[in-house]
């Protein structure tokens, strides 16, 4: 890349950051036009990113990795960290996803937040979110990445709890913030270990030396680094065991949900692990744990999604599951890195479209999120139904939609290997595809098909909530249409000739092709059969049969899935309650042993002083008598000694 193009990298972060500062500092004076400033800042960032991308595409593959150093950031003893930006195919993929999808969400938000008195502040937070995510993916060191990492956490906290007038919304924001801090400790410890092992935290030093570091420091140290990076990724990407915040995060405005699930926040963990690929390869045990966590989470999220009646929480469970696919791919090593990012990219389009479609449905249904009170909306919301339908087919992996080209590649890669791994990981990925087809079809049919379960006030209504659904405005529907086009075509375009895998090779390296343990044609056939079976079961249950407005009695697994498989109860029992007891025990010990000991000593000295103070009463006669008594004692001692 040319130096002129590399020098544009800081502007990718600075442009939305300036927009956020103006909107948050200028205050109410920008209320009338602040939302358009937010849109302009995001759109301008996309244009800058597009210029850089076009320049990179015109550059030979071996020259597509460059670093732009702004200056020295930290220079203390052996530690030297520059304030630098790494521009390569991986970071540019994220730049384009964040800025393009982010800009569409900004445009959508203009109409969605039209009547909110704090719309200007909302757009300030959106700009901050985009700026922090871009800093995260463009940083050339783990330390600078950590700054963006924390910025993303702050922005998510502010946006999830944006409507903090309701206590549950404020609690949801706090829950996300606290659980992410647990994951952040993993990244902090990983950086400490990297500094102790390599004497540096920048990518240019650490990643090329990962193999030598493993030989020098030992496999145990490298495994610890890999596990700490995984802990950090689990927090940001809502993977087991730090997944409980994601469903509650739906308390924020729907555009926030789209931004978190499609372009920022939950994708950060996948980026971290793929960027740290050489470190994971030097720690095979840690890499195996990454794959196991991904496999477990993709099933966990899919099972939860099957029982959710809240349309946004069903989509949140879907995100948890789809990120699980990406984590599984990242844990498969070089064969899976490109497929993880490929699915992340296609998922960004269809998941953003699904969330914005859910917001359009809520807009039409007086902000109701209960799908049991929807039904029959396809005729009244045709654009929303069509765009969500295309996103639904994409996430199912129906050819030729985008999800088919990306998710099926992960399933194929999961069946590569020897021993138990291809069978366990591969069959898990296959099962997840079938369950995904069921719960996403359930969401679509409960919302748009079947009889209506709401009232328009006409004759024959049976007391259902009275509503008058209508299609959303163009500012909301056009971003949904653009995302739907991406859901249809993006995967096929990038898969043609393995062009996306080749695009990422300067970062992920060239992966040797290995045949899965089952023929590819058989895997594709099995996947499609499971998808069709899941969709058919959902169609019979939610499009043909009558859907009860109240949840019917259900088996134990369904009841558990409705409460997220008791994840909050588990966290409370294993972490929160023991933590409270430990804290109380430490406070009691501190008060009784530490404070008690020192306060007892101080009290004893005080009491001794009080007794001695009695001799200091200010009377000369008392002092004279004391002196006389002292002289008498001295005389007596002298007499005794002399005799």
Coordinates of C-alpha atoms in Angstrom, one line a residue, residues 43-611:
X43 CA -20.6 7.7 6.3
X44 CA -17.4 9.7 5.9
X45 CA -15.5 7.0 7.7
X46 CA -16.9 4.4 5.3
X47 CA -15.6 6.6 2.3
X48 CA -12.1 6.8 3.8
X49 CA -12.2 3.0 4.4
X50 CA -13.3 2.4 0.8
X51 CA -10.5 4.5 -0.6
X52 CA -8.0 2.4 1.5
X53 CA -9.6 -0.8 0.4
X54 CA -9.5 0.1 -3.3
X55 CA -5.8 0.9 -3.0
X56 CA -5.1 -2.4 -1.2
X57 CA -6.9 -4.3 -3.9
X58 CA -4.6 -2.7 -6.5
X59 CA -1.6 -3.8 -4.5
X60 CA 0.2 -7.2 -4.8
X61 CA -0.8 -9.7 -2.1
X62 CA 2.6 -9.7 -0.5
X63 CA 2.5 -5.9 0.0
X64 CA -0.9 -5.7 1.6
X65 CA 0.3 -5.5 5.2
X66 CA 1.5 -2.1 6.4
X67 CA 1.8 -0.2 9.7
X68 CA 1.4 3.6 10.1
X69 CA 3.1 4.9 13.2
X70 CA 1.8 8.1 14.7
X71 CA 4.5 8.3 17.3
X72 CA 5.9 6.8 20.5
X73 CA 3.3 6.0 23.1
X74 CA 5.2 4.3 25.9
X75 CA 9.0 4.2 26.3
X76 CA 9.9 2.9 29.7
X77 CA 12.9 0.7 30.2
X78 CA 12.7 -2.4 28.0
X79 CA 9.0 -1.6 27.1
X80 CA 8.5 0.3 23.9
X81 CA 5.0 0.7 22.4
X82 CA 4.2 2.9 19.5
X83 CA 0.9 4.5 18.8
X84 CA 0.4 2.7 15.5
X85 CA -2.2 1.3 13.1
X86 CA -1.9 -2.0 11.3
X87 CA -3.6 -2.0 7.9
X88 CA -4.0 -5.5 6.3
X89 CA -6.7 -7.6 4.8
X90 CA -8.1 -8.7 8.2
X91 CA -8.3 -5.2 9.7
X92 CA -9.8 -3.8 6.4
X93 CA -12.4 -6.5 6.4
X94 CA -13.6 -5.3 9.8
X95 CA -13.3 -1.6 8.8
X96 CA -15.7 -2.1 5.8
X97 CA -18.1 -4.2 7.9
X98 CA -18.2 -1.7 10.8
X99 CA -18.5 1.4 8.7
X100 CA -20.9 0.1 6.0
X101 CA -23.3 -1.7 8.3
X102 CA -22.8 0.9 11.0
X103 CA -23.8 3.7 8.6
X104 CA -27.0 1.9 7.6
X105 CA -27.8 1.5 11.2
X106 CA -27.2 5.2 11.8
X107 CA -29.6 6.0 8.9
X108 CA -32.2 3.6 10.3
X109 CA -31.9 5.2 13.7
X110 CA -32.8 8.6 12.5
X111 CA -36.4 7.4 12.0
X112 CA -36.4 4.8 14.8
X113 CA -35.4 7.4 17.5
X114 CA -37.4 10.2 15.9
X115 CA -39.5 10.9 19.0
X116 CA -36.8 10.3 21.6
X117 CA -35.7 13.6 23.4
X118 CA -32.2 12.2 23.7
X119 CA -31.7 11.3 20.1
X120 CA -28.6 13.5 19.8
X121 CA -26.9 11.7 22.7
X122 CA -27.8 8.4 21.3
X123 CA -26.0 9.2 18.0
X124 CA -23.0 10.4 20.0
X125 CA -22.8 7.0 21.7
X126 CA -23.2 5.3 18.3
X127 CA -20.3 7.3 16.9
X128 CA -18.3 6.4 20.0
X129 CA -19.1 2.7 19.5
X130 CA -17.9 2.8 15.9
X131 CA -14.7 4.7 16.8
X132 CA -13.8 2.3 19.6
X133 CA -14.4 -0.8 17.4
X134 CA -12.2 0.7 14.6
X135 CA -9.4 1.4 17.1
X136 CA -9.7 -2.2 18.3
X137 CA -9.3 -3.7 14.8
X138 CA -6.7 -1.3 13.6
X139 CA -4.3 -1.3 16.6
X140 CA -0.9 -2.7 15.9
X141 CA -0.4 -3.9 19.5
X142 CA -2.4 -5.7 22.2
X143 CA -2.1 -2.6 24.4
X144 CA -3.7 -0.3 21.9
X145 CA -6.2 -2.9 21.1
X146 CA -7.1 -3.0 24.8
X147 CA -7.9 0.7 24.6
X148 CA -10.4 0.1 21.9
X149 CA -11.6 -3.1 23.7
X150 CA -12.5 -1.0 26.8
X151 CA -14.0 1.7 24.6
X152 CA -16.4 -0.8 23.1
X153 CA -17.3 -2.0 26.6
X154 CA -18.0 1.6 27.7
X155 CA -20.1 2.3 24.6
X156 CA -22.1 -0.9 25.0
X157 CA -22.8 0.0 28.7
X158 CA -24.1 3.4 27.7
X159 CA -26.3 2.1 24.9
X160 CA -27.7 -1.0 26.5
X161 CA -28.8 1.1 29.5
X162 CA -29.7 4.1 27.3
X163 CA -33.3 4.1 28.5
X164 CA -32.2 3.9 32.1
X165 CA -35.4 5.4 33.4
X166 CA -36.5 1.7 33.8
X167 CA -34.5 -0.1 36.5
X168 CA -34.3 -3.3 34.4
X169 CA -32.6 -1.4 31.6
X170 CA -30.0 0.1 33.9
X171 CA -29.4 -3.4 35.5
X172 CA -28.9 -4.9 32.0
X173 CA -26.2 -2.3 31.1
X174 CA -24.5 -2.9 34.4
X175 CA -24.6 -6.7 33.9
X176 CA -23.0 -6.4 30.5
X177 CA -20.4 -4.1 31.9
X178 CA -19.5 -6.3 34.9
X179 CA -19.3 -9.6 33.0
X180 CA -17.1 -8.0 30.3
X181 CA -14.8 -6.8 33.0
X182 CA -14.3 -10.4 34.0
X183 CA -13.2 -11.2 30.4
X184 CA -11.1 -8.1 30.3
X185 CA -8.9 -9.5 33.1
X186 CA -8.1 -12.3 30.8
X187 CA -6.6 -9.9 28.2
X188 CA -4.7 -8.0 30.9
X189 CA -3.1 -11.2 32.2
X190 CA -2.4 -12.3 28.6
X191 CA -0.5 -9.0 28.0
X192 CA 1.5 -9.6 31.2
X193 CA 2.5 -13.0 30.1
X194 CA 3.4 -11.7 26.6
X195 CA 5.5 -9.0 28.1
X196 CA 7.3 -11.5 30.4
X197 CA 7.8 -14.0 27.5
X198 CA 8.5 -11.8 24.5
X199 CA 9.4 -8.5 26.1
X200 CA 6.8 -6.8 23.9
X201 CA 3.1 -6.5 23.2
X202 CA 3.1 -5.4 19.6
X203 CA 1.9 -7.7 16.9
X204 CA 5.0 -7.2 14.8
X205 CA 7.2 -8.6 17.6
X206 CA 5.0 -11.2 19.3
X207 CA 3.2 -13.0 16.5
X208 CA 6.3 -13.9 14.3
X209 CA 8.1 -15.1 17.4
X210 CA 5.3 -17.3 18.8
X211 CA 7.0 -20.5 17.8
X212 CA 10.3 -19.5 19.3
X213 CA 8.5 -18.2 22.4
X214 CA 6.9 -21.6 22.9
X215 CA 10.2 -23.3 22.8
X216 CA 11.8 -20.9 25.2
X217 CA 9.0 -20.3 27.7
X218 CA 7.4 -23.7 27.6
X219 CA 4.1 -25.0 26.4
X220 CA 2.5 -24.3 29.8
X221 CA 3.1 -20.5 29.4
X222 CA 1.8 -20.5 25.9
X223 CA -1.3 -22.5 27.0
X224 CA -1.9 -19.9 29.7
X225 CA -1.6 -17.1 27.2
X226 CA -4.1 -18.9 24.8
X227 CA -6.6 -19.5 27.6
X228 CA -6.4 -15.9 28.8
X229 CA -7.1 -14.7 25.3
X230 CA -10.0 -17.1 25.1
X231 CA -11.4 -15.7 28.4
X232 CA -11.3 -12.2 27.0
X233 CA -13.0 -13.4 23.8
X234 CA -15.7 -15.2 25.8
X235 CA -16.6 -11.9 27.6
X236 CA -16.9 -9.8 24.5
X237 CA -18.4 -12.5 22.2
X238 CA -20.9 -13.9 24.8
X239 CA -19.5 -17.4 24.8
X240 CA -19.7 -19.9 27.6
X241 CA -19.3 -19.2 30.5
X242 CA -19.6 -15.4 30.1
X243 CA -22.7 -15.4 27.9
X244 CA -25.4 -14.4 30.3
X245 CA -25.3 -10.7 29.5
X246 CA -26.3 -11.0 25.9
X247 CA -30.0 -11.6 26.3
X248 CA -30.4 -8.8 28.8
X249 CA -28.6 -6.5 26.4
X250 CA -31.8 -6.4 24.4
X251 CA -33.0 -3.7 26.8
X252 CA -31.3 -1.1 24.6
X253 CA -32.9 0.4 21.5
X254 CA -33.1 -2.1 18.7
X255 CA -30.5 -0.3 16.5
X256 CA -28.0 -0.9 19.3
X257 CA -28.8 -4.6 19.2
X258 CA -28.1 -4.6 15.5
X259 CA -24.8 -2.8 15.9
X260 CA -23.7 -5.0 18.8
X261 CA -24.6 -8.3 17.1
X262 CA -23.6 -7.5 13.5
X263 CA -20.6 -5.2 13.4
X264 CA -19.2 -4.5 16.9
X265 CA -18.8 -5.9 20.3
X266 CA -19.5 -9.7 19.9
X267 CA -17.3 -9.8 16.8
X268 CA -14.4 -8.5 18.7
X269 CA -13.6 -11.8 20.4
X270 CA -13.5 -13.6 17.1
X271 CA -11.1 -10.9 15.7
X272 CA -8.8 -11.3 18.8
X273 CA -8.5 -15.0 18.4
X274 CA -7.9 -15.0 14.6
X275 CA -5.4 -12.1 15.0
X276 CA -3.6 -14.2 17.7
X277 CA -3.6 -17.3 15.5
X278 CA 0.2 -18.0 15.8
X279 CA -0.1 -17.8 19.6
X280 CA -2.9 -20.4 19.6
X281 CA -1.0 -22.7 17.2
X282 CA 1.9 -22.6 19.7
X283 CA -0.6 -23.8 22.4
X284 CA -2.5 -26.8 20.9
X285 CA -4.3 -27.5 24.2
X286 CA -5.6 -23.9 24.4
X287 CA -6.7 -24.1 20.7
X288 CA -8.6 -27.3 21.4
X289 CA -10.4 -25.5 24.3
X290 CA -11.4 -22.7 21.9
X291 CA -13.0 -25.2 19.6
X292 CA -14.8 -26.9 22.5
X293 CA -16.2 -23.6 23.8
X294 CA -17.4 -22.7 20.4
X295 CA -19.1 -26.1 19.9
X296 CA -20.8 -26.0 23.3
X297 CA -21.9 -22.4 22.8
X298 CA -23.4 -22.9 19.4
X299 CA -25.6 -25.7 20.8
X300 CA -26.4 -23.6 24.0
X301 CA -27.6 -20.6 22.0
X302 CA -29.6 -22.7 19.5
X303 CA -31.4 -24.6 22.3
X304 CA -32.3 -21.3 24.1
X305 CA -33.5 -19.7 20.8
X306 CA -36.0 -22.5 20.4
X307 CA -38.0 -21.4 23.4
X308 CA -37.8 -17.6 23.3
X309 CA -41.1 -15.8 22.6
X310 CA -39.3 -12.4 22.7
X311 CA -38.3 -11.7 19.1
X312 CA -35.2 -9.8 20.1
X313 CA -34.0 -12.4 22.6
X314 CA -34.6 -15.1 20.1
X315 CA -32.2 -13.2 17.7
X316 CA -29.8 -12.7 20.6
X317 CA -29.7 -16.5 21.2
X318 CA -29.1 -16.9 17.5
X319 CA -26.1 -14.5 17.6
X320 CA -24.6 -16.5 20.5
X321 CA -25.0 -19.7 18.5
X322 CA -23.6 -18.2 15.2
X323 CA -20.6 -16.7 17.1
X324 CA -20.1 -20.2 18.5
X325 CA -19.7 -21.4 14.9
X326 CA -17.0 -18.8 14.4
X327 CA -15.2 -19.7 17.6
X328 CA -15.3 -23.3 16.6
X329 CA -13.7 -22.4 13.3
X330 CA -11.0 -20.3 15.0
X331 CA -10.2 -23.3 17.2
X332 CA -9.7 -25.5 14.2
X333 CA -6.4 -23.7 13.3
X334 CA -5.3 -22.3 10.0
X335 CA -7.9 -24.4 8.1
X336 CA -10.7 -22.5 9.9
X337 CA -9.4 -18.9 10.4
X338 CA -10.7 -17.6 7.0
X339 CA -14.0 -19.4 7.4
X340 CA -14.5 -17.8 10.8
X341 CA -14.1 -14.3 9.4
X342 CA -16.1 -15.2 6.3
X343 CA -19.1 -16.3 8.3
X344 CA -18.6 -13.2 10.6
X345 CA -18.8 -11.0 7.5
X346 CA -21.9 -12.6 6.0
X347 CA -23.5 -12.9 9.4
X348 CA -23.0 -9.2 9.9
X349 CA -25.3 -8.5 7.0
X350 CA -28.2 -10.9 7.6
X351 CA -28.1 -10.5 11.4
X352 CA -28.2 -6.7 11.1
X353 CA -31.1 -7.0 8.6
X354 CA -33.0 -9.4 11.0
X355 CA -32.6 -7.0 14.0
X356 CA -33.6 -4.0 12.0
X357 CA -36.6 -6.0 10.7
X358 CA -37.5 -6.9 14.3
X359 CA -37.4 -3.2 15.1
X360 CA -39.7 -2.5 12.2
X361 CA -42.1 -5.1 13.6
X362 CA -41.9 -3.6 17.0
X363 CA -42.6 -0.2 15.6
X364 CA -45.7 -1.5 13.9
X365 CA -46.9 -3.4 17.1
X366 CA -46.5 -0.6 19.7
X367 CA -43.1 -1.9 20.8
X368 CA -44.4 -5.3 21.7
X369 CA -41.8 -8.0 21.5
X370 CA -43.9 -11.1 22.2
X371 CA -44.2 -13.1 19.0
X372 CA -47.2 -15.0 20.4
X373 CA -49.1 -11.7 20.0
X374 CA -48.0 -11.3 16.3
X375 CA -49.0 -13.4 13.3
X376 CA -50.2 -12.6 9.8
X377 CA -48.1 -9.5 9.4
X378 CA -46.7 -10.4 6.0
X379 CA -49.6 -8.6 4.2
X380 CA -49.3 -5.5 6.2
X381 CA -45.5 -5.2 6.4
X382 CA -44.4 -6.5 3.0
X383 CA -41.0 -4.9 2.8
X384 CA -40.2 -6.0 6.4
X385 CA -41.4 -9.5 5.7
X386 CA -39.4 -9.9 2.4
X387 CA -36.2 -8.5 3.8
X388 CA -36.4 -10.5 7.0
X389 CA -37.3 -13.5 4.9
X390 CA -34.2 -13.2 2.9
X391 CA -32.1 -12.9 6.1
X392 CA -33.9 -15.9 7.5
X393 CA -33.0 -18.0 4.4
X394 CA -29.4 -16.7 4.6
X395 CA -29.0 -17.7 8.3
X396 CA -30.5 -21.1 7.5
X397 CA -27.8 -21.7 4.9
X398 CA -30.2 -22.3 2.0
X399 CA -28.3 -22.0 -1.3
X400 CA -27.5 -19.6 -2.9
X401 CA -27.9 -17.2 0.0
X402 CA -24.8 -15.9 1.9
X403 CA -25.0 -18.2 4.9
X404 CA -24.7 -21.3 2.7
X405 CA -21.3 -20.3 1.5
X406 CA -19.9 -19.4 4.9
X407 CA -21.5 -21.7 7.5
X408 CA -21.3 -24.8 5.3
X409 CA -17.5 -24.2 5.0
X410 CA -17.2 -24.3 8.8
X411 CA -19.2 -27.5 9.0
X412 CA -16.9 -29.0 6.3
X413 CA -13.8 -27.8 8.2
X414 CA -15.2 -29.3 11.4
X415 CA -15.1 -32.7 9.8
X416 CA -11.4 -32.5 9.0
X417 CA -8.9 -34.2 11.3
X418 CA -8.2 -37.5 13.0
X419 CA -9.6 -39.4 16.0
X420 CA -12.6 -38.2 17.8
X421 CA -12.4 -34.5 16.9
X422 CA -14.0 -34.5 13.4
X423 CA -16.9 -36.6 14.6
X424 CA -17.6 -34.6 17.7
X425 CA -17.1 -31.1 16.2
X426 CA -18.6 -32.0 12.8
X427 CA -21.7 -33.7 14.2
X428 CA -22.2 -30.8 16.6
X429 CA -22.0 -28.3 13.8
X430 CA -24.5 -30.4 11.8
X431 CA -26.9 -30.6 14.7
X432 CA -26.6 -26.9 15.3
X433 CA -27.6 -26.2 11.6
X434 CA -30.8 -28.3 12.1
X435 CA -31.7 -26.5 15.3
X436 CA -31.0 -23.1 13.8
X437 CA -33.4 -23.9 11.0
X438 CA -36.1 -24.7 13.5
X439 CA -35.9 -21.7 15.8
X440 CA -35.3 -19.2 13.0
X441 CA -38.3 -20.6 11.1
X442 CA -40.3 -20.5 14.3
X443 CA -39.5 -16.8 14.6
X444 CA -40.4 -16.0 11.0
X445 CA -43.6 -18.0 10.9
X446 CA -44.8 -16.8 14.4
X447 CA -44.3 -13.2 13.2
X448 CA -45.5 -13.2 9.6
X449 CA -47.6 -16.4 8.9
X450 CA -50.7 -18.0 10.4
X451 CA -53.7 -16.1 11.8
X452 CA -53.3 -12.8 13.4
X453 CA -53.2 -12.8 17.2
X454 CA -53.9 -9.1 17.6
X455 CA -56.9 -6.9 17.1
X456 CA -57.6 -4.0 14.7
X457 CA -60.9 -3.1 16.5
X458 CA -63.0 -4.7 13.8
X459 CA -65.9 -7.2 14.3
X460 CA -65.0 -10.7 15.5
X461 CA -62.0 -9.6 17.6
X462 CA -61.7 -11.7 20.7
X463 CA -60.1 -9.3 23.1
X464 CA -56.6 -9.4 21.7
X465 CA -54.5 -6.2 21.9
X466 CA -55.8 -3.6 19.5
X467 CA -53.3 -2.5 17.0
X468 CA -53.0 -1.0 13.5
X469 CA -49.8 -2.4 12.0
X470 CA -48.3 -0.5 9.1
X471 CA -45.0 -0.5 7.2
X472 CA -42.1 1.6 8.4
X473 CA -40.8 4.8 6.8
X474 CA -38.3 4.7 4.0
X475 CA -35.5 5.7 6.3
X476 CA -36.0 2.4 8.0
X477 CA -36.9 0.2 5.1
X478 CA -34.1 1.2 2.7
X479 CA -31.3 0.1 5.1
X480 CA -33.1 -3.2 5.5
X481 CA -33.3 -3.6 1.7
X482 CA -29.6 -3.0 1.3
X483 CA -28.7 -5.5 4.0
X484 CA -31.1 -8.0 2.4
X485 CA -29.2 -7.6 -0.9
X486 CA -26.0 -8.5 1.0
X487 CA -27.7 -11.4 2.6
X488 CA -28.5 -12.8 -0.8
X489 CA -25.4 -12.1 -2.9
X490 CA -22.4 -11.3 -0.7
X491 CA -21.5 -14.9 0.2
X492 CA -21.6 -16.2 -3.4
X493 CA -19.5 -13.2 -4.6
X494 CA -16.8 -13.7 -2.0
X495 CA -16.8 -17.5 -2.3
X496 CA -16.2 -17.5 -6.0
X497 CA -12.8 -19.0 -6.7
X498 CA -12.1 -18.9 -2.9
X499 CA -11.4 -15.2 -3.3
X500 CA -12.1 -14.4 0.3
X501 CA -9.8 -17.1 1.6
X502 CA -7.1 -15.9 -0.7
X503 CA -7.7 -12.3 0.4
X504 CA -7.0 -13.1 4.0
X505 CA -3.9 -15.3 3.3
X506 CA -1.4 -12.4 4.0
X507 CA -2.6 -12.5 7.6
X508 CA -3.9 -16.1 8.2
X509 CA -1.3 -17.8 6.0
X510 CA -2.0 -20.5 3.4
X511 CA -3.8 -23.4 4.8
X512 CA -3.3 -26.8 3.3
X513 CA -6.5 -28.3 2.0
X514 CA -7.5 -31.5 3.8
X515 CA -10.5 -33.7 2.9
X516 CA -13.1 -34.1 5.6
X517 CA -13.8 -37.6 6.9
X518 CA -17.1 -37.6 5.0
X519 CA -17.4 -36.6 1.3
X520 CA -18.3 -32.9 0.8
X521 CA -21.4 -33.7 -1.3
X522 CA -22.7 -35.9 1.6
X523 CA -22.1 -33.1 4.1
X524 CA -23.9 -30.6 2.0
X525 CA -26.8 -33.0 1.5
X526 CA -27.0 -33.9 5.2
X527 CA -26.9 -30.2 6.1
X528 CA -29.7 -29.3 3.7
X529 CA -31.8 -32.2 4.8
X530 CA -31.5 -31.1 8.5
X531 CA -32.3 -27.5 7.5
X532 CA -35.4 -28.6 5.6
X533 CA -36.5 -30.8 8.4
X534 CA -36.1 -28.0 11.0
X535 CA -38.0 -25.5 8.8
X536 CA -40.8 -28.0 8.1
X537 CA -41.3 -28.8 11.8
X538 CA -41.5 -25.1 12.5
X539 CA -43.9 -24.5 9.6
X540 CA -46.3 -27.2 10.8
X541 CA -46.2 -26.0 14.4
X542 CA -46.4 -22.2 13.9
X543 CA -47.8 -21.6 10.4
X544 CA -50.4 -24.3 10.0
X545 CA -51.4 -25.0 13.6
X546 CA -52.9 -22.4 15.8
X547 CA -50.4 -20.7 18.1
X548 CA -51.6 -20.2 21.7
X549 CA -51.2 -16.6 22.9
X550 CA -50.1 -17.9 26.3
X551 CA -47.2 -20.4 26.5
X552 CA -48.6 -23.9 26.9
X553 CA -47.2 -26.4 29.5
X554 CA -43.9 -27.7 28.3
X555 CA -41.3 -30.4 29.0
X556 CA -38.4 -29.6 31.5
X557 CA -35.9 -28.8 28.7
X558 CA -38.2 -26.2 27.1
X559 CA -38.9 -24.6 30.5
X560 CA -35.2 -24.5 31.2
X561 CA -34.5 -22.9 27.7
X562 CA -37.1 -20.2 28.4
X563 CA -34.9 -19.1 31.3
X564 CA -31.7 -19.4 29.4
X565 CA -30.9 -22.9 30.8
X566 CA -30.7 -21.3 34.2
X567 CA -27.5 -19.5 33.4
X568 CA -28.2 -16.7 35.9
X569 CA -29.0 -19.3 38.6
X570 CA -25.7 -21.0 37.9
X571 CA -23.7 -17.8 38.0
X572 CA -25.4 -16.8 41.2
X573 CA -24.7 -20.1 42.8
X574 CA -21.2 -20.6 41.6
X575 CA -19.9 -17.0 41.5
X576 CA -22.1 -14.3 43.0
X577 CA -23.1 -15.9 46.3
X578 CA -19.7 -17.4 47.1
X579 CA -18.2 -14.0 46.2
X580 CA -20.6 -12.3 48.6
X581 CA -19.8 -14.7 51.4
X582 CA -16.1 -14.3 50.8
X583 CA -16.4 -10.6 50.8
X584 CA -18.3 -10.5 54.0
X585 CA -15.8 -12.9 55.6
X586 CA -12.9 -10.7 54.6
X587 CA -14.7 -7.6 55.8
X588 CA -15.4 -9.3 59.2
X589 CA -11.8 -10.5 59.4
X590 CA -10.6 -7.0 58.6
X591 CA -12.7 -5.4 61.2
X592 CA -12.0 -7.9 64.0
X593 CA -8.4 -9.0 63.3
X594 CA -6.7 -6.1 61.5
X595 CA -8.7 -3.1 62.5
X596 CA -9.5 -4.7 65.9
X597 CA -5.8 -5.3 66.7
X598 CA -4.7 -1.8 65.7
X599 CA -7.7 -0.1 67.3
X600 CA -7.1 -2.2 70.5
X601 CA -3.4 -1.1 70.6
X602 CA -4.5 2.5 70.0
X603 CA -7.1 2.2 72.8
X604 CA -4.6 0.7 75.2
X605 CA -2.2 3.6 74.6
X606 CA -5.0 6.0 75.0
X607 CA -6.0 4.5 78.3
X608 CA -2.4 4.5 79.5
X609 CA -2.2 8.1 78.5
X610 CA -5.4 8.9 80.4
X611 CA -4.0 7.4 83.6

